[in-house]
Amino acid sequence: MVENHSIYQELSKIIAEDNILVDEYIKNHTYTQLGGAADFFVTPASVAEVQEIVRFANQAQVPFTLLGNGSNLIVRDGGIRGIVMSPKRFTAVRRDGNKLIAESGARIIDVSERALEEKLSGLEFACGIPGTVGGALYMNAGAYGGEVKDCLDKAVVVNQAGEVQTLDATKLDLGYRTSNIPEKGYIVLEAHFALQPGNTDEIKAEMDNLTFKRESKQPLEYPSCGSVFKRPPGYFAGKLIQDSDLQGKGIGGAEVSTKHAGFIVNRNNATASDYIAVIEMVQQTVKEKFGVELEREVRIIGDELESN
Ligand SMILES: Cc1cc2nc3c(=O)[nH]c(=O)nc-3n(C[C@H](O)[C@H](O)[C@H](O)COP(=O)(O)OP(=O)(O)OC[C@H]3O[C@@H](n4cnc5c(N)ncnc54)[C@H](O)[C@@H]3O)c2cc1C
């Protein structure tokens, strides 16, 4: 096991020291506002730096984690060992014909807005999804009948060997809130979205309509990770939770939203362990009442807080 001071020394040969934060609290970087400290939180500024960091982590066997906007992740209170990489410096979006090419750290909401400005249709569904482009590909994010799979043409990734590859979207095995990105260990650098020329008023009307639906149904005033559970075959997770009388029930600072039963909100400085305890309470109650296993959509990563 490589010592932390050696990891720092090696990282500082690859990227500027200002772009390496030590013992950085992940809750400062997640939409959920949950998560203990990462040993090293790095924000590379070039593709070459990303490649070098991946090669170093592999060769030295240092644990490596990618963080987007943390809107689908719960990081435990003990934080994350090794290197956490954020693509927050990669936010450019450019047009090429009827395609929008977006870097992985751009917010998918901003890419959707850019499509509107460019009079391109196909990304309206993404106008309220608070993740990055990288996180949206990883999850095959979708809403209101649309998903990334419908408009993704290609992705540019760094593979586990640190090489840049351009992949057809079909190579990512995009399914219902899944892809093969975790299994292959790809780091998404860029997404090429193939869109259609559209009419500004129609695109805007659709985005306004979806925003209205979202704002009227979702508890956007509190940090959360969106819908916690996948849709179980033949049921709706939110309805099962509502019918289990769980809305408003909480542990510590986390509770099942009173506005949307499928959401668990960080209502009052919740810890990750409060949040996870509420998830487990919901799963157990729904299983007991309806015999349905709720599968999490949200990922839980990191270490438990060590008790002294
Ligand atoms: C209020 C609210 C509403 C939501 N609504 C929706 C919705 O309508 N539809 C929907 O699908 N989701 C929704 N979500 C969930 C979430 O926004 C999406 O899953 C989003 O795609 C996650 O992106 P992220 O950048 O936050 O990823 P993170 O949560 O940071 O990470 C998720 C996973 O993606 C990986 N990842 C991140 N960036 C990269 C990269 N560059 N390369 C490779 N892997 C990467 C991470 O390692 C992690 O495993 C909602 C969440 C909230 C809080």
Tab-separated table of C-alpha atoms and ligand atoms in Angstrom:
chain	number	residue	atom	x	y	z
A	1	MET	CA	0.000	0.000	0.000
A	2	VAL	CA	1.418	3.375	-1.047
A	3	GLU	CA	1.646	5.940	1.763
A	4	ASN	CA	-0.446	9.073	1.418
A	5	HIS	CA	2.589	11.391	1.328
A	6	SER	CA	3.972	9.436	-1.669
A	7	ILE	CA	0.582	9.678	-3.395
A	8	TYR	CA	0.649	13.437	-2.914
A	9	GLN	CA	4.185	13.672	-4.283
A	10	GLU	CA	3.272	11.676	-7.386
A	11	LEU	CA	0.055	13.617	-7.974
A	12	SER	CA	1.886	16.923	-7.692
A	13	LYS	CA	4.205	15.810	-10.512
A	14	ILE	CA	1.099	15.393	-12.699
A	15	ILE	CA	-1.162	18.329	-11.825
A	16	ALA	CA	-0.845	21.773	-10.237
A	17	GLU	CA	-0.839	21.613	-6.438
A	18	ASP	CA	-3.795	24.048	-6.350
A	19	ASN	CA	-5.824	21.330	-8.080
A	20	ILE	CA	-5.134	18.725	-5.371
A	21	LEU	CA	-7.159	19.066	-2.178
A	22	VAL	CA	-6.185	16.887	0.764
A	23	ASP	CA	-8.808	15.556	3.242
A	24	GLU	CA	-11.476	17.440	1.346
A	25	TYR	CA	-15.055	16.958	2.508
A	26	ILE	CA	-17.097	15.389	-0.277
A	27	LYS	CA	-20.253	17.000	1.099
A	28	ASN	CA	-18.865	20.264	-0.285
A	29	HIS	CA	-19.118	18.757	-3.770
A	30	THR	CA	-22.289	16.672	-3.757
A	31	TYR	CA	-25.821	17.739	-4.539
A	32	THR	CA	-26.964	15.627	-1.581
A	33	GLN	CA	-24.593	17.576	0.745
A	34	LEU	CA	-23.506	14.258	2.260
A	35	GLY	CA	-20.147	12.590	2.540
A	36	GLY	CA	-16.965	12.497	4.620
A	37	ALA	CA	-13.476	13.477	3.491
A	38	ALA	CA	-11.621	12.200	0.439
A	39	ASP	CA	-7.903	11.564	0.920
A	40	PHE	CA	-7.214	13.421	-2.340
A	41	PHE	CA	-9.755	15.413	-4.339
A	42	VAL	CA	-8.268	16.256	-7.721
A	43	THR	CA	-9.553	18.458	-10.526
A	44	PRO	CA	-7.363	17.874	-13.585
A	45	ALA	CA	-7.225	20.599	-16.217
A	46	SER	CA	-6.344	18.579	-19.333
A	47	VAL	CA	-7.018	15.174	-20.857
A	48	ALA	CA	-3.306	14.364	-20.543
A	49	GLU	CA	-3.566	14.936	-16.775
A	50	VAL	CA	-6.590	12.632	-16.565
A	51	GLN	CA	-4.647	9.924	-18.418
A	52	GLU	CA	-1.598	10.301	-16.180
A	53	ILE	CA	-3.658	10.163	-12.987
A	54	VAL	CA	-5.441	6.986	-14.167
A	55	ARG	CA	-2.141	5.349	-15.093
A	56	PHE	CA	-0.595	6.302	-11.753
A	57	ALA	CA	-3.610	5.044	-9.754
A	58	ASN	CA	-3.553	1.719	-11.617
A	59	GLN	CA	0.150	1.180	-11.431
A	60	ALA	CA	0.395	2.117	-7.724
A	61	GLN	CA	-2.955	0.392	-6.923
A	62	VAL	CA	-4.390	3.508	-5.340
A	63	PRO	CA	-8.222	3.408	-5.059
A	64	PHE	CA	-9.756	5.744	-7.626
A	65	THR	CA	-13.284	7.220	-7.699
A	66	LEU	CA	-14.994	9.571	-10.118
A	67	LEU	CA	-17.436	12.157	-8.875
A	68	GLY	CA	-19.822	14.094	-11.098
A	69	ASN	CA	-22.285	16.431	-9.415
A	70	GLY	CA	-23.030	13.887	-6.695
A	71	SER	CA	-26.757	13.961	-7.485
A	72	ASN	CA	-27.058	10.188	-7.609
A	73	LEU	CA	-24.494	9.257	-5.007
A	74	ILE	CA	-24.418	8.882	-1.266
A	75	VAL	CA	-20.894	8.980	0.092
A	76	ARG	CA	-20.656	7.490	3.586
A	77	ASP	CA	-19.505	9.643	6.494
A	78	GLY	CA	-16.033	8.070	6.679
A	79	GLY	CA	-15.276	9.447	3.220
A	80	ILE	CA	-13.303	7.927	0.361
A	81	ARG	CA	-9.811	6.498	0.440
A	82	GLY	CA	-7.360	7.245	-2.330
A	83	ILE	CA	-8.047	9.615	-5.205
A	84	VAL	CA	-11.398	11.210	-6.039
A	85	MET	CA	-11.400	12.887	-9.453
A	86	SER	CA	-13.878	15.567	-10.458
A	87	PRO	CA	-14.248	16.701	-14.096
A	88	LYS	CA	-15.437	20.131	-12.948
A	89	ARG	CA	-12.885	21.909	-15.182
A	90	PHE	CA	-14.274	20.224	-18.315
A	91	THR	CA	-17.439	22.142	-19.087
A	92	ALA	CA	-17.208	23.219	-22.738
A	93	VAL	CA	-20.126	22.581	-25.098
A	94	ARG	CA	-19.759	23.054	-28.863
A	95	ARG	CA	-21.939	22.584	-31.914
A	96	ASP	CA	-20.975	20.481	-34.911
A	97	GLY	CA	-23.753	20.360	-37.511
A	98	ASN	CA	-26.827	19.044	-35.672
A	99	LYS	CA	-24.702	17.608	-32.874
A	100	LEU	CA	-23.855	19.110	-29.531
A	101	ILE	CA	-20.537	17.917	-28.155
A	102	ALA	CA	-20.339	18.373	-24.410
A	103	GLU	CA	-17.457	17.809	-22.016
A	104	SER	CA	-18.128	15.485	-19.112
A	105	GLY	CA	-18.228	18.080	-16.331
A	106	ALA	CA	-20.850	20.242	-18.061
A	107	ARG	CA	-24.246	20.089	-16.385
A	108	ILE	CA	-26.730	18.228	-18.553
A	109	ILE	CA	-29.232	21.016	-17.714
A	110	ASP	CA	-26.862	23.518	-19.358
A	111	VAL	CA	-26.460	21.271	-22.420
A	112	SER	CA	-30.248	21.108	-22.682
A	113	GLU	CA	-30.406	24.945	-22.461
A	114	ARG	CA	-27.715	25.222	-25.123
A	115	ALA	CA	-29.749	22.947	-27.401
A	116	LEU	CA	-32.668	25.354	-26.986
A	117	GLU	CA	-30.432	28.327	-27.905
A	118	GLU	CA	-29.190	26.430	-30.958
A	119	LYS	CA	-32.787	25.475	-31.983
A	120	LEU	CA	-31.951	21.782	-31.625
A	121	SER	CA	-34.500	19.298	-30.330
A	122	GLY	CA	-33.875	16.008	-28.473
A	123	LEU	CA	-32.523	17.071	-25.069
A	124	GLU	CA	-35.688	18.656	-23.676
A	125	PHE	CA	-36.146	15.683	-21.287
A	126	ALA	CA	-32.842	16.584	-19.558
A	127	CYS	CA	-33.770	20.159	-18.649
A	128	GLY	CA	-34.242	19.364	-14.942
A	129	ILE	CA	-31.741	16.563	-14.280
A	130	PRO	CA	-29.128	18.038	-11.934
A	131	GLY	CA	-26.158	15.880	-12.947
A	132	THR	CA	-23.124	16.225	-15.186
A	133	VAL	CA	-22.822	14.839	-18.695
A	134	GLY	CA	-20.541	12.057	-17.375
A	135	GLY	CA	-23.034	11.088	-14.657
A	136	ALA	CA	-25.891	11.200	-17.176
A	137	LEU	CA	-24.132	8.696	-19.448
A	138	TYR	CA	-23.170	6.445	-16.533
A	139	MET	CA	-26.802	6.302	-15.361
A	140	ASN	CA	-28.419	6.597	-18.813
A	141	ALA	CA	-30.354	9.392	-17.148
A	142	GLY	CA	-33.866	9.950	-18.369
A	143	ALA	CA	-37.161	11.607	-17.564
A	144	TYR	CA	-40.671	11.969	-18.914
A	145	GLY	CA	-40.232	9.411	-21.687
A	146	GLY	CA	-36.767	10.489	-22.892
A	147	GLU	CA	-33.330	9.164	-21.984
A	148	VAL	CA	-29.682	9.672	-22.926
A	149	LYS	CA	-29.791	6.525	-25.062
A	150	ASP	CA	-32.258	8.210	-27.475
A	151	CYS	CA	-29.854	10.938	-28.537
A	152	LEU	CA	-26.306	9.799	-27.684
A	153	ASP	CA	-24.258	9.194	-30.810
A	154	LYS	CA	-20.731	8.733	-29.440
A	155	ALA	CA	-18.757	9.030	-26.231
A	156	VAL	CA	-15.091	9.839	-25.827
A	157	VAL	CA	-13.638	8.025	-22.812
A	158	VAL	CA	-10.371	7.257	-21.080
A	159	ASN	CA	-10.127	3.521	-20.542
A	160	GLN	CA	-8.484	1.728	-17.645
A	161	ALA	CA	-5.156	1.670	-19.457
A	162	GLY	CA	-5.298	5.466	-19.641
A	163	GLU	CA	-5.966	5.515	-23.410
A	164	VAL	CA	-8.495	7.820	-25.099
A	165	GLN	CA	-11.148	5.921	-27.085
A	166	THR	CA	-14.120	7.103	-29.125
A	167	LEU	CA	-17.041	4.699	-28.776
A	168	ASP	CA	-20.345	4.408	-30.589
A	169	ALA	CA	-23.202	4.806	-28.102
A	170	THR	CA	-24.179	1.166	-28.725
A	171	LYS	CA	-20.895	0.109	-27.083
A	172	LEU	CA	-22.074	1.502	-23.723
A	173	ASP	CA	-24.950	-0.992	-23.270
A	174	LEU	CA	-27.313	1.758	-22.125
A	175	GLY	CA	-30.361	0.340	-20.320
A	176	TYR	CA	-32.849	1.487	-17.695
A	177	ARG	CA	-30.599	3.660	-15.484
A	178	THR	CA	-27.567	1.531	-16.336
A	179	SER	CA	-24.580	1.342	-18.659
A	180	ASN	CA	-21.417	-0.722	-18.820
A	181	ILE	CA	-19.316	2.288	-17.754
A	182	PRO	CA	-18.715	0.924	-14.203
A	183	GLU	CA	-17.827	-2.548	-15.452
A	184	LYS	CA	-15.421	-1.214	-18.097
A	185	GLY	CA	-14.026	1.471	-15.790
A	186	TYR	CA	-14.416	4.177	-18.445
A	187	ILE	CA	-13.982	7.832	-17.573
A	188	VAL	CA	-16.288	9.819	-19.818
A	189	LEU	CA	-14.550	12.848	-21.335
A	190	GLU	CA	-17.098	13.933	-23.919
A	191	ALA	CA	-20.561	13.078	-25.193
A	192	HIS	CA	-21.768	13.648	-28.757
A	193	PHE	CA	-25.525	14.192	-28.794
A	194	ALA	CA	-27.232	13.825	-32.176
A	195	LEU	CA	-30.179	16.248	-32.264
A	196	GLN	CA	-32.729	17.442	-34.796
A	197	PRO	CA	-33.351	20.991	-36.002
A	198	GLY	CA	-36.418	22.250	-34.156
A	199	ASN	CA	-38.567	25.241	-33.444
A	200	THR	CA	-37.535	27.443	-30.499
A	201	ASP	CA	-41.098	28.019	-29.281
A	202	GLU	CA	-41.916	24.287	-29.343
A	203	ILE	CA	-38.662	23.259	-27.619
A	204	LYS	CA	-39.147	25.947	-24.977
A	205	ALA	CA	-42.800	25.008	-24.411
A	206	GLU	CA	-41.796	21.380	-23.809
A	207	MET	CA	-39.021	22.384	-21.391
A	208	ASP	CA	-41.353	24.750	-19.515
A	209	ASN	CA	-43.961	22.010	-19.291
A	210	LEU	CA	-41.458	19.496	-17.859
A	211	THR	CA	-40.059	22.097	-15.441
A	212	PHE	CA	-43.561	22.871	-14.204
A	213	LYS	CA	-44.258	19.152	-13.646
A	214	ARG	CA	-40.967	18.744	-11.790
A	215	GLU	CA	-41.363	21.834	-9.615
A	216	SER	CA	-44.913	20.959	-8.660
A	217	LYS	CA	-44.082	17.351	-7.695
A	218	GLN	CA	-40.483	17.305	-6.438
A	219	PRO	CA	-39.080	18.719	-3.174
A	220	LEU	CA	-36.428	20.806	-4.963
A	221	GLU	CA	-36.066	23.086	-1.939
A	222	TYR	CA	-34.025	20.425	-0.081
A	223	PRO	CA	-30.839	18.549	-1.039
A	224	SER	CA	-31.597	15.001	-2.164
A	225	CYS	CA	-30.514	12.414	-4.691
A	226	GLY	CA	-33.770	12.430	-6.624
A	227	SER	CA	-35.693	9.179	-6.902
A	228	VAL	CA	-33.944	6.810	-4.551
A	229	PHE	CA	-35.393	3.585	-5.953
A	230	LYS	CA	-35.820	2.097	-9.409
A	231	ARG	CA	-39.330	1.411	-10.643
A	232	PRO	CA	-40.147	-2.144	-9.522
A	233	PRO	CA	-41.780	-4.189	-12.308
A	234	GLY	CA	-45.561	-3.682	-12.129
A	235	TYR	CA	-45.439	-0.993	-9.415
A	236	PHE	CA	-44.432	2.605	-8.729
A	237	ALA	CA	-41.922	3.002	-5.901
A	238	GLY	CA	-43.440	6.322	-4.774
A	239	LYS	CA	-46.957	4.840	-4.520
A	240	LEU	CA	-45.728	1.855	-2.471
A	241	ILE	CA	-43.903	4.210	-0.088
A	242	GLN	CA	-46.908	6.522	0.167
A	243	ASP	CA	-49.222	3.581	0.861
A	244	SER	CA	-46.804	2.407	3.559
A	245	ASP	CA	-47.441	5.691	5.416
A	246	LEU	CA	-43.796	6.620	5.363
A	247	GLN	CA	-43.973	10.237	4.170
A	248	GLY	CA	-42.539	12.599	6.759
A	249	LYS	CA	-40.902	9.711	8.668
A	250	GLY	CA	-37.231	10.331	9.263
A	251	ILE	CA	-34.065	9.475	11.113
A	252	GLY	CA	-31.711	12.268	12.243
A	253	GLY	CA	-31.763	14.988	9.581
A	254	ALA	CA	-33.075	12.804	6.727
A	255	GLU	CA	-36.707	12.039	5.967
A	256	VAL	CA	-39.053	10.668	3.335
A	257	SER	CA	-40.312	13.727	1.476
A	258	THR	CA	-43.878	14.811	2.212
A	259	LYS	CA	-44.075	16.191	-1.341
A	260	HIS	CA	-42.824	13.160	-3.309
A	261	ALA	CA	-42.647	9.786	-1.562
A	262	GLY	CA	-39.896	8.527	-3.899
A	263	PHE	CA	-37.494	11.198	-2.592
A	264	ILE	CA	-35.575	11.195	0.686
A	265	VAL	CA	-34.507	14.710	1.602
A	266	ASN	CA	-31.587	16.033	3.601
A	267	ARG	CA	-33.891	18.215	5.645
A	268	ASN	CA	-31.635	19.303	8.429
A	269	ASN	CA	-27.889	18.640	8.229
A	270	ALA	CA	-28.342	14.895	7.773
A	271	THR	CA	-25.379	12.578	7.883
A	272	ALA	CA	-24.961	9.889	5.260
A	273	SER	CA	-25.756	7.307	7.923
A	274	ASP	CA	-29.122	9.036	8.652
A	275	TYR	CA	-29.896	8.989	4.940
A	276	ILE	CA	-28.918	5.335	4.491
A	277	ALA	CA	-30.915	4.369	7.598
A	278	VAL	CA	-34.028	5.981	6.060
A	279	ILE	CA	-33.438	4.077	2.796
A	280	GLU	CA	-33.234	0.804	4.732
A	281	MET	CA	-36.321	1.639	6.782
A	282	VAL	CA	-38.280	2.261	3.574
A	283	GLN	CA	-37.047	-0.968	1.946
A	284	GLN	CA	-37.902	-3.011	5.015
A	285	THR	CA	-41.358	-1.475	5.502
A	286	VAL	CA	-42.364	-1.855	1.840
A	287	LYS	CA	-41.123	-5.456	1.833
A	288	GLU	CA	-43.172	-6.247	4.952
A	289	LYS	CA	-46.337	-4.521	3.707
A	290	PHE	CA	-46.323	-5.415	0.021
A	291	GLY	CA	-43.675	-8.121	-0.432
A	292	VAL	CA	-41.866	-5.899	-2.976
A	293	GLU	CA	-38.066	-5.492	-2.900
A	294	LEU	CA	-37.166	-1.891	-3.713
A	295	GLU	CA	-33.889	-1.756	-5.602
A	296	ARG	CA	-31.838	1.390	-5.145
A	297	GLU	CA	-31.210	3.646	-8.149
A	298	VAL	CA	-28.812	5.743	-6.101
A	299	ARG	CA	-25.256	4.468	-5.488
A	300	ILE	CA	-23.746	4.295	-2.000
A	301	ILE	CA	-19.955	4.436	-1.780
A	302	GLY	CA	-17.169	5.188	0.709
A	303	ASP	CA	-16.258	4.122	4.219
A	304	GLU	CA	-18.257	4.037	7.422
A	305	LEU	CA	-17.165	6.577	10.012
A	306	GLU	CA	-14.811	4.832	12.446
A	307	SER	CA	-16.024	4.989	16.028
A	308	ASN	CA	-13.311	5.843	18.547
B	1	LIG	C1	-33.768	16.653	-7.637
B	1	LIG	C2	-33.233	15.530	-8.481
B	1	LIG	C3	-33.898	15.126	-9.615
B	1	LIG	C4	-33.415	14.077	-10.399
B	1	LIG	N1	-34.114	13.721	-11.510
B	1	LIG	C5	-33.651	12.720	-12.292
B	1	LIG	C6	-34.366	12.330	-13.460
B	1	LIG	O1	-35.409	12.870	-13.802
B	1	LIG	N2	-33.849	11.318	-14.206
B	1	LIG	C7	-32.691	10.688	-13.864
B	1	LIG	O2	-32.257	9.775	-14.599
B	1	LIG	N3	-31.994	11.047	-12.762
B	1	LIG	C8	-32.432	12.046	-11.976
B	1	LIG	N4	-31.739	12.393	-10.859
B	1	LIG	C9	-30.506	11.661	-10.486
B	1	LIG	C10	-29.193	12.244	-11.041
B	1	LIG	O3	-29.301	13.639	-11.282
B	1	LIG	C11	-28.775	11.546	-12.337
B	1	LIG	O4	-28.589	10.162	-12.127
B	1	LIG	C12	-27.467	12.134	-12.885
B	1	LIG	O5	-27.242	11.576	-14.165
B	1	LIG	C13	-26.242	11.852	-12.013
B	1	LIG	O6	-25.173	12.667	-12.488
B	1	LIG	P1	-24.039	13.207	-11.485
B	1	LIG	O7	-23.068	13.998	-12.281
B	1	LIG	O8	-24.635	13.887	-10.324
B	1	LIG	O9	-23.371	11.836	-11.074
B	1	LIG	P2	-22.817	11.413	-9.637
B	1	LIG	O10	-23.957	11.264	-8.680
B	1	LIG	O11	-21.692	12.292	-9.235
B	1	LIG	O12	-22.241	9.988	-9.998
B	1	LIG	C14	-23.077	8.928	-10.403
B	1	LIG	C15	-22.161	7.845	-10.991
B	1	LIG	O13	-21.633	8.327	-12.227
B	1	LIG	C16	-20.215	8.186	-12.229
B	1	LIG	N5	-19.641	9.257	-13.035
B	1	LIG	C17	-19.797	10.590	-12.843
B	1	LIG	N6	-19.104	11.275	-13.788
B	1	LIG	C18	-18.503	10.347	-14.578
B	1	LIG	C19	-17.630	10.410	-15.717
B	1	LIG	N7	-17.204	11.587	-16.238
B	1	LIG	N8	-17.206	9.255	-16.268
B	1	LIG	C20	-17.593	8.055	-15.752
B	1	LIG	N9	-18.394	7.917	-14.673
B	1	LIG	C21	-18.845	9.064	-14.092
B	1	LIG	C22	-19.806	8.268	-10.777
B	1	LIG	O14	-18.562	7.618	-10.554
B	1	LIG	C23	-20.950	7.570	-10.086
B	1	LIG	O15	-20.730	6.193	-10.032
B	1	LIG	C24	-32.203	13.433	-10.052
B	1	LIG	C25	-31.508	13.840	-8.911
B	1	LIG	C26	-32.007	14.882	-8.136
B	1	LIG	C27	-31.223	15.302	-6.929
